[in-house]
PDB file of C-alpha atoms and ligand atoms in Angstrom:
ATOM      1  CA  UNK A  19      87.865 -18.423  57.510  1.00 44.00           C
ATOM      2  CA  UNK A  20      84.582 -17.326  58.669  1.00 50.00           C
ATOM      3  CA  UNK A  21      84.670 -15.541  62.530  1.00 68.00           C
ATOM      4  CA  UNK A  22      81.239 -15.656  64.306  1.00 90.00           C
ATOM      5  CA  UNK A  23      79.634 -12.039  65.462  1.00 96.00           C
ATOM      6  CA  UNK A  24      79.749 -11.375  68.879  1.00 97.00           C
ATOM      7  CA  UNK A  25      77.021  -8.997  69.727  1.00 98.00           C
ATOM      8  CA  UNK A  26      77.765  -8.926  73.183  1.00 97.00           C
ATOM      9  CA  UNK A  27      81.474  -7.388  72.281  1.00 98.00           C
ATOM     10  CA  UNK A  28      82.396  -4.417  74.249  1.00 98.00           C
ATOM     11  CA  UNK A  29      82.480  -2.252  71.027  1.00 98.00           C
ATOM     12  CA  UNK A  30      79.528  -3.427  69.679  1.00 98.00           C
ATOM     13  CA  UNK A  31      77.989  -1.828  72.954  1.00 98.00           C
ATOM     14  CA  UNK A  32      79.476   0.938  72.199  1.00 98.00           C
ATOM     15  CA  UNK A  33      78.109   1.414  68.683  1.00 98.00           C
ATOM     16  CA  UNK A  34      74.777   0.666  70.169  1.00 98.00           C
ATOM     17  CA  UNK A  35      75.239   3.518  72.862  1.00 98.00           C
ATOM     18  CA  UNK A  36      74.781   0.928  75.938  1.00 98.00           C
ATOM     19  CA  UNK A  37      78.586   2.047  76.857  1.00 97.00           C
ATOM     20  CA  UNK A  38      79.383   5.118  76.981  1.00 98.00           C
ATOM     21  CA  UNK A  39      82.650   6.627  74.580  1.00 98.00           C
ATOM     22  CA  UNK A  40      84.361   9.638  74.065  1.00 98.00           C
ATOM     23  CA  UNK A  41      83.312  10.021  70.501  1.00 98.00           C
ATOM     24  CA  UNK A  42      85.548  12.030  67.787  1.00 98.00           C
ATOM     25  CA  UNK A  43      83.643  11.578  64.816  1.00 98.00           C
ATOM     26  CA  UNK A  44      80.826   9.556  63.418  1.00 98.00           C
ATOM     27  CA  UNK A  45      78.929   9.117  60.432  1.00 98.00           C
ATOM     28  CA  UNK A  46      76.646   6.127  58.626  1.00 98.00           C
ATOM     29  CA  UNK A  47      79.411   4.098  58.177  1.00 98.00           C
ATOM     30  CA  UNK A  48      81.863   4.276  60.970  1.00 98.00           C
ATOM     31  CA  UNK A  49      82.517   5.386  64.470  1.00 98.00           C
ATOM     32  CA  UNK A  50      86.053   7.158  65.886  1.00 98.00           C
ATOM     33  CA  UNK A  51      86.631   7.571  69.848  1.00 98.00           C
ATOM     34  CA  UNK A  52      88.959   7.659  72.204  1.00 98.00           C
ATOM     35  CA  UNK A  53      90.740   4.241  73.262  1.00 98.00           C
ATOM     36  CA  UNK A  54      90.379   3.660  77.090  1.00 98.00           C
ATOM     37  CA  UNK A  55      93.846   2.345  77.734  1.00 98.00           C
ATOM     38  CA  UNK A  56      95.899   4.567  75.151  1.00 98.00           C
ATOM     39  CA  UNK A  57      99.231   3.795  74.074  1.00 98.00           C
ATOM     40  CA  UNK A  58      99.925   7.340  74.151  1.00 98.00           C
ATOM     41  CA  UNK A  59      97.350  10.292  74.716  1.00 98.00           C
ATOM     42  CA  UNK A  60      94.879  10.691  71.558  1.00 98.00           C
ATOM     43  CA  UNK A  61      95.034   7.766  70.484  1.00 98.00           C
ATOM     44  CA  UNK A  62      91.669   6.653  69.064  1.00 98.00           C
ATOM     45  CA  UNK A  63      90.117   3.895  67.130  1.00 98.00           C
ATOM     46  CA  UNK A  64      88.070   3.807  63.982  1.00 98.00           C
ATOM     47  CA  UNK A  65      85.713   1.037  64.205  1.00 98.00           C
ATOM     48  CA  UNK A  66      82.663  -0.076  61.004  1.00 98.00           C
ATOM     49  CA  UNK A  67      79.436   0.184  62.185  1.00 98.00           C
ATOM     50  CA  UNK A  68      78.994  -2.947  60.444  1.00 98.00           C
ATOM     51  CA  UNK A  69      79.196  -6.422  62.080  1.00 98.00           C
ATOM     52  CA  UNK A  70      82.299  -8.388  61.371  1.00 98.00           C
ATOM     53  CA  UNK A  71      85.149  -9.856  63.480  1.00 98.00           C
ATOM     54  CA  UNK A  72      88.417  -9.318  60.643  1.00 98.00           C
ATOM     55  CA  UNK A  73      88.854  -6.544  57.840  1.00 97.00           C
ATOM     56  CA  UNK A  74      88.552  -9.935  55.557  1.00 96.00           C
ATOM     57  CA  UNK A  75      84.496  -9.642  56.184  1.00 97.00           C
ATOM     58  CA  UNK A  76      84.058  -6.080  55.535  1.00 97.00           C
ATOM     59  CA  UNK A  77      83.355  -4.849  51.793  1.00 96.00           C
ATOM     60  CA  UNK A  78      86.567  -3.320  50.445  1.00 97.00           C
ATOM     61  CA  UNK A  79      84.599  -0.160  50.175  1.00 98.00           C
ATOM     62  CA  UNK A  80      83.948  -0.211  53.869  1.00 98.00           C
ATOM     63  CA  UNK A  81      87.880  -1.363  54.761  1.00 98.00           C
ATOM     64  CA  UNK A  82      88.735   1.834  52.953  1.00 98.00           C
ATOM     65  CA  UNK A  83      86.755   4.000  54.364  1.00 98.00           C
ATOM     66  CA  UNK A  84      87.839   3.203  57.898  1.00 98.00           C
ATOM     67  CA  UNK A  85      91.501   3.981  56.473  1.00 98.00           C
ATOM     68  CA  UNK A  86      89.935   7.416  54.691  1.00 98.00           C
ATOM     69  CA  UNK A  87      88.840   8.693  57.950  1.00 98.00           C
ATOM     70  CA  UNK A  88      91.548   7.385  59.753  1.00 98.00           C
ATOM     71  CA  UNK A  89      94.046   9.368  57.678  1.00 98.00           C
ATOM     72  CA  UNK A  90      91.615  12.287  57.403  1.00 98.00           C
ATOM     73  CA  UNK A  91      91.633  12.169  62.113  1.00 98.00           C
ATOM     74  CA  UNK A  92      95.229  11.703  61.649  1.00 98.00           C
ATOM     75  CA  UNK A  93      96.136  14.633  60.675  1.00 97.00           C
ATOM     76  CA  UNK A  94      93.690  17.018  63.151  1.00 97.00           C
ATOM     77  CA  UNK A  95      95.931  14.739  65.737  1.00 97.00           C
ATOM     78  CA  UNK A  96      99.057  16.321  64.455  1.00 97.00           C
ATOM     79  CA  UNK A  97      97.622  19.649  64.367  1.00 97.00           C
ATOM     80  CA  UNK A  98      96.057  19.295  67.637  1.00 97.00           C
ATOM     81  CA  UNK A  99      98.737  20.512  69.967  1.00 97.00           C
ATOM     82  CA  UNK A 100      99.085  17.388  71.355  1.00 98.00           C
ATOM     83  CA  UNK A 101     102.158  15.329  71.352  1.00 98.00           C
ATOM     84  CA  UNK A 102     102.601  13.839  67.767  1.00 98.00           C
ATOM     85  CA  UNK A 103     105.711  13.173  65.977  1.00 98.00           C
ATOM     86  CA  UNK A 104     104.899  10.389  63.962  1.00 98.00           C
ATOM     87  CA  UNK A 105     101.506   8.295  63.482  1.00 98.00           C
ATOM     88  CA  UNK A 106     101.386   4.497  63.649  1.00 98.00           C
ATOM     89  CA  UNK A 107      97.933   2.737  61.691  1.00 98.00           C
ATOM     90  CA  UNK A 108      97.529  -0.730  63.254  1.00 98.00           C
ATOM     91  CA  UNK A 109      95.077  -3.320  62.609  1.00 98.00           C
ATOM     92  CA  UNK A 110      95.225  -6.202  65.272  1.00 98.00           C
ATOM     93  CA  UNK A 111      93.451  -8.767  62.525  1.00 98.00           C
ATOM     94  CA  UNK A 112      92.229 -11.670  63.826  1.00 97.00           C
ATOM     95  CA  UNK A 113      93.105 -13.143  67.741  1.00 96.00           C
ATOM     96  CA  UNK A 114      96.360 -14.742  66.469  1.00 97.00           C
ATOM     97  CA  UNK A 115      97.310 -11.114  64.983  1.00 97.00           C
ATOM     98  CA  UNK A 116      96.811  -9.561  68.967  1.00 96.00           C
ATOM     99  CA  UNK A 117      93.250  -8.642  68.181  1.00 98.00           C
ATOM    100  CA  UNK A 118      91.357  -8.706  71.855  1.00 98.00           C
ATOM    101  CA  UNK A 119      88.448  -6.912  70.892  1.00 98.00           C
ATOM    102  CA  UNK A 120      86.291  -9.329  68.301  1.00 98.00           C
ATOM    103  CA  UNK A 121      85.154  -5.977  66.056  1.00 98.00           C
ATOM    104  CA  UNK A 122      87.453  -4.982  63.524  1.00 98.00           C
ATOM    105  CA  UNK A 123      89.171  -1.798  64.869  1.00 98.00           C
ATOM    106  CA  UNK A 124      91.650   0.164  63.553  1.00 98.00           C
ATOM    107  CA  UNK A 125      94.077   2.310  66.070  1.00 98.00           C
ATOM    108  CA  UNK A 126      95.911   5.594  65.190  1.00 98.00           C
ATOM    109  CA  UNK A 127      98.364   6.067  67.960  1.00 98.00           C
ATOM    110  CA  UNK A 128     100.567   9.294  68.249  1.00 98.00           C
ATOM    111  CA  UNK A 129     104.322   8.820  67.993  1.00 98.00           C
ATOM    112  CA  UNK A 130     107.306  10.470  69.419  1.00 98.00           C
ATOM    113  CA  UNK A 131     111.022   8.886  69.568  1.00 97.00           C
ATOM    114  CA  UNK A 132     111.587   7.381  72.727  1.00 97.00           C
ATOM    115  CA  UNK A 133     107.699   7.188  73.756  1.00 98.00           C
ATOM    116  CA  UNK A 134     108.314   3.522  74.862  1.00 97.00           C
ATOM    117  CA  UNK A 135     105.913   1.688  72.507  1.00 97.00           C
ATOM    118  CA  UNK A 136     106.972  -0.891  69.907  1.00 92.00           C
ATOM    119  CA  UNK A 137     106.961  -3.938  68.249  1.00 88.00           C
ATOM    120  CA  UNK A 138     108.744  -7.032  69.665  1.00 91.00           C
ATOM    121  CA  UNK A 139     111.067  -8.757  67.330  1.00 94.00           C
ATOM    122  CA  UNK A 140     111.323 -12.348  68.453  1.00 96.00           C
ATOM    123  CA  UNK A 141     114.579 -15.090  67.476  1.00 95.00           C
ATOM    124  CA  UNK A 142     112.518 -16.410  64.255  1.00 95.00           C
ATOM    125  CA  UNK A 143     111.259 -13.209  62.552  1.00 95.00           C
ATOM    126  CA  UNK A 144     113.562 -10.571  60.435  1.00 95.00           C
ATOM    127  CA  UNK A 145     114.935 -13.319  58.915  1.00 95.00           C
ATOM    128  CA  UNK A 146     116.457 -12.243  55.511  1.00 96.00           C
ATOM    129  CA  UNK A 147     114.847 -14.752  52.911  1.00 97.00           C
ATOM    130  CA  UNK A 148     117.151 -16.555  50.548  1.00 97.00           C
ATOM    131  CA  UNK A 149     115.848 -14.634  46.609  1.00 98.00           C
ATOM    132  CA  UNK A 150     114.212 -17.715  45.339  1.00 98.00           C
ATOM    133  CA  UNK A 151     112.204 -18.168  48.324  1.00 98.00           C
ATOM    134  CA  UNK A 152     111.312 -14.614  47.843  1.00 98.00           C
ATOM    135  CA  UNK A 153     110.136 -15.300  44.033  1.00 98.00           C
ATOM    136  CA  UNK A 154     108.217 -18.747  45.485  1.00 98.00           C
ATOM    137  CA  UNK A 155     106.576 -16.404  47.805  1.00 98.00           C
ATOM    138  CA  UNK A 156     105.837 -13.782  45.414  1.00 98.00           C
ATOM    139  CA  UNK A 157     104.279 -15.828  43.107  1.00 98.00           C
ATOM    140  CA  UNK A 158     102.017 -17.855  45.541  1.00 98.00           C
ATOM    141  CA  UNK A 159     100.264 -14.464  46.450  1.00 97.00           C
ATOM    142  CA  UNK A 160     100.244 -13.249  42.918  1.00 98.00           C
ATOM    143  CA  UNK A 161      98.325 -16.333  42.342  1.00 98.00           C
ATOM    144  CA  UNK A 162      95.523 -15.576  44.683  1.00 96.00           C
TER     145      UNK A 162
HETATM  146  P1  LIG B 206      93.138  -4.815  70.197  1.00 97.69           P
HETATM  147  O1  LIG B 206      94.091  -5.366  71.217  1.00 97.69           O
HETATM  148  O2  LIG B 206      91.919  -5.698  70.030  1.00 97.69           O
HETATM  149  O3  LIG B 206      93.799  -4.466  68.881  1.00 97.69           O
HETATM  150  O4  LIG B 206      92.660  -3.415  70.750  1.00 97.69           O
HETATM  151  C1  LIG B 206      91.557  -3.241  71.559  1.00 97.69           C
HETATM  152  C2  LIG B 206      91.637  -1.839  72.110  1.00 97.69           C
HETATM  153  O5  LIG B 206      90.395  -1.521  72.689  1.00 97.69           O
HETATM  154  C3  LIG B 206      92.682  -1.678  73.200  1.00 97.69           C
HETATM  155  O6  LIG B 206      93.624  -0.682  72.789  1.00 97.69           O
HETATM  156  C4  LIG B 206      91.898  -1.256  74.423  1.00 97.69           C
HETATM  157  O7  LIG B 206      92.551  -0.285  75.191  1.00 97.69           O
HETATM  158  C5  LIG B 206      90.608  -0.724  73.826  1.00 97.69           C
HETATM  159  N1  LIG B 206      89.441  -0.895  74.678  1.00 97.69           N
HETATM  160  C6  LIG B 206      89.087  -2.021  75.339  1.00 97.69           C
HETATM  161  N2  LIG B 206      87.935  -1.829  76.006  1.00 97.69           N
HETATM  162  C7  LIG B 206      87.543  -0.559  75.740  1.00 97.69           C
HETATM  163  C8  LIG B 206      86.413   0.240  76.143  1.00 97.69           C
HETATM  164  O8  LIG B 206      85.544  -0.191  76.896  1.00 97.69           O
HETATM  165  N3  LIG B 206      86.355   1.502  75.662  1.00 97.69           N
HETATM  166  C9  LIG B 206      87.318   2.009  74.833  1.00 97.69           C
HETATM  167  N4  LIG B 206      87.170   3.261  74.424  1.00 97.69           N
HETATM  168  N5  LIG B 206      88.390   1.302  74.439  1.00 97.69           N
HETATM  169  C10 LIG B 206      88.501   0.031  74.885  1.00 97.69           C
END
């Protein structure tokens, strides 16, 4: 599915320095800052400088590179002094997926145990799959 480009997204202001960021690290293909709203402090966001809505749009080179310097930033957060026990990488990927921001962003939080944050588990999901649904499955995305 094909997303339509926002230009007037807040991030895509950012990129084009009409609003303001604290900025970690730059270069041609990619921008890191602070998030506004962290989930816990330093957590930051890598974001392409190139316009597209869902990691599905970018070039795979591109998509990598964001997860490059995002594991390259992860681990200055560790050493950094500040509170960092464990790292989550999370791609919001599409509106349906949580994404609110319509640029393809992708978070690095620092983790401790007991920090509060985490994923909701509703009544349908974590449902152990019966093994030949689990072949049927496998196969379908094989196939693709
Ligand atoms: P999403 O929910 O789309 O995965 O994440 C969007 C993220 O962007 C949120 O974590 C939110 O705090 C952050 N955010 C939203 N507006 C701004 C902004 O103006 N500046 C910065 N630095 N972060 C923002």
């Amino acid at each position: 599915m094909s997303n339509t480009y926002d230009d007037n997204n807040i991030f895509a202001k950012i990129l084009r320095g009409e609003i303001p960021c604290h900025k970690i690290y730059e270069d041609d293909k990619c921008l890191v800052f602070l998030d506004i709203f962290p989930v816990n402090p330093g957590h930051f966001l890598v974001i392409p400088k190139a316009r597209a809505v869902t990691l599905s749009e970018l070039d795979e080179e591109i998509a990598g590179h964001l997860f490059q310097v995002g594991h390259r930033l992860s681990k200055a957060l560790r050493s950094s002094g500040l509170r960092c026990e464990g790292v989550n990488f999370w791609v919001s990927d599409g509106s349906a997926a949580g994404q609110e921001v319509p640029h393809v962003h992708l978070h690095v939080i620092p983790r401790w145990a007991g920090d509060g944050f985490g994923w909701k588990i509703g009544p349908t999901n974590r449902q152990a799959l019966p093994p030949a649904e689990l072949v049927r499955l496998a196969e379908l995305l094989r196939a693709q």
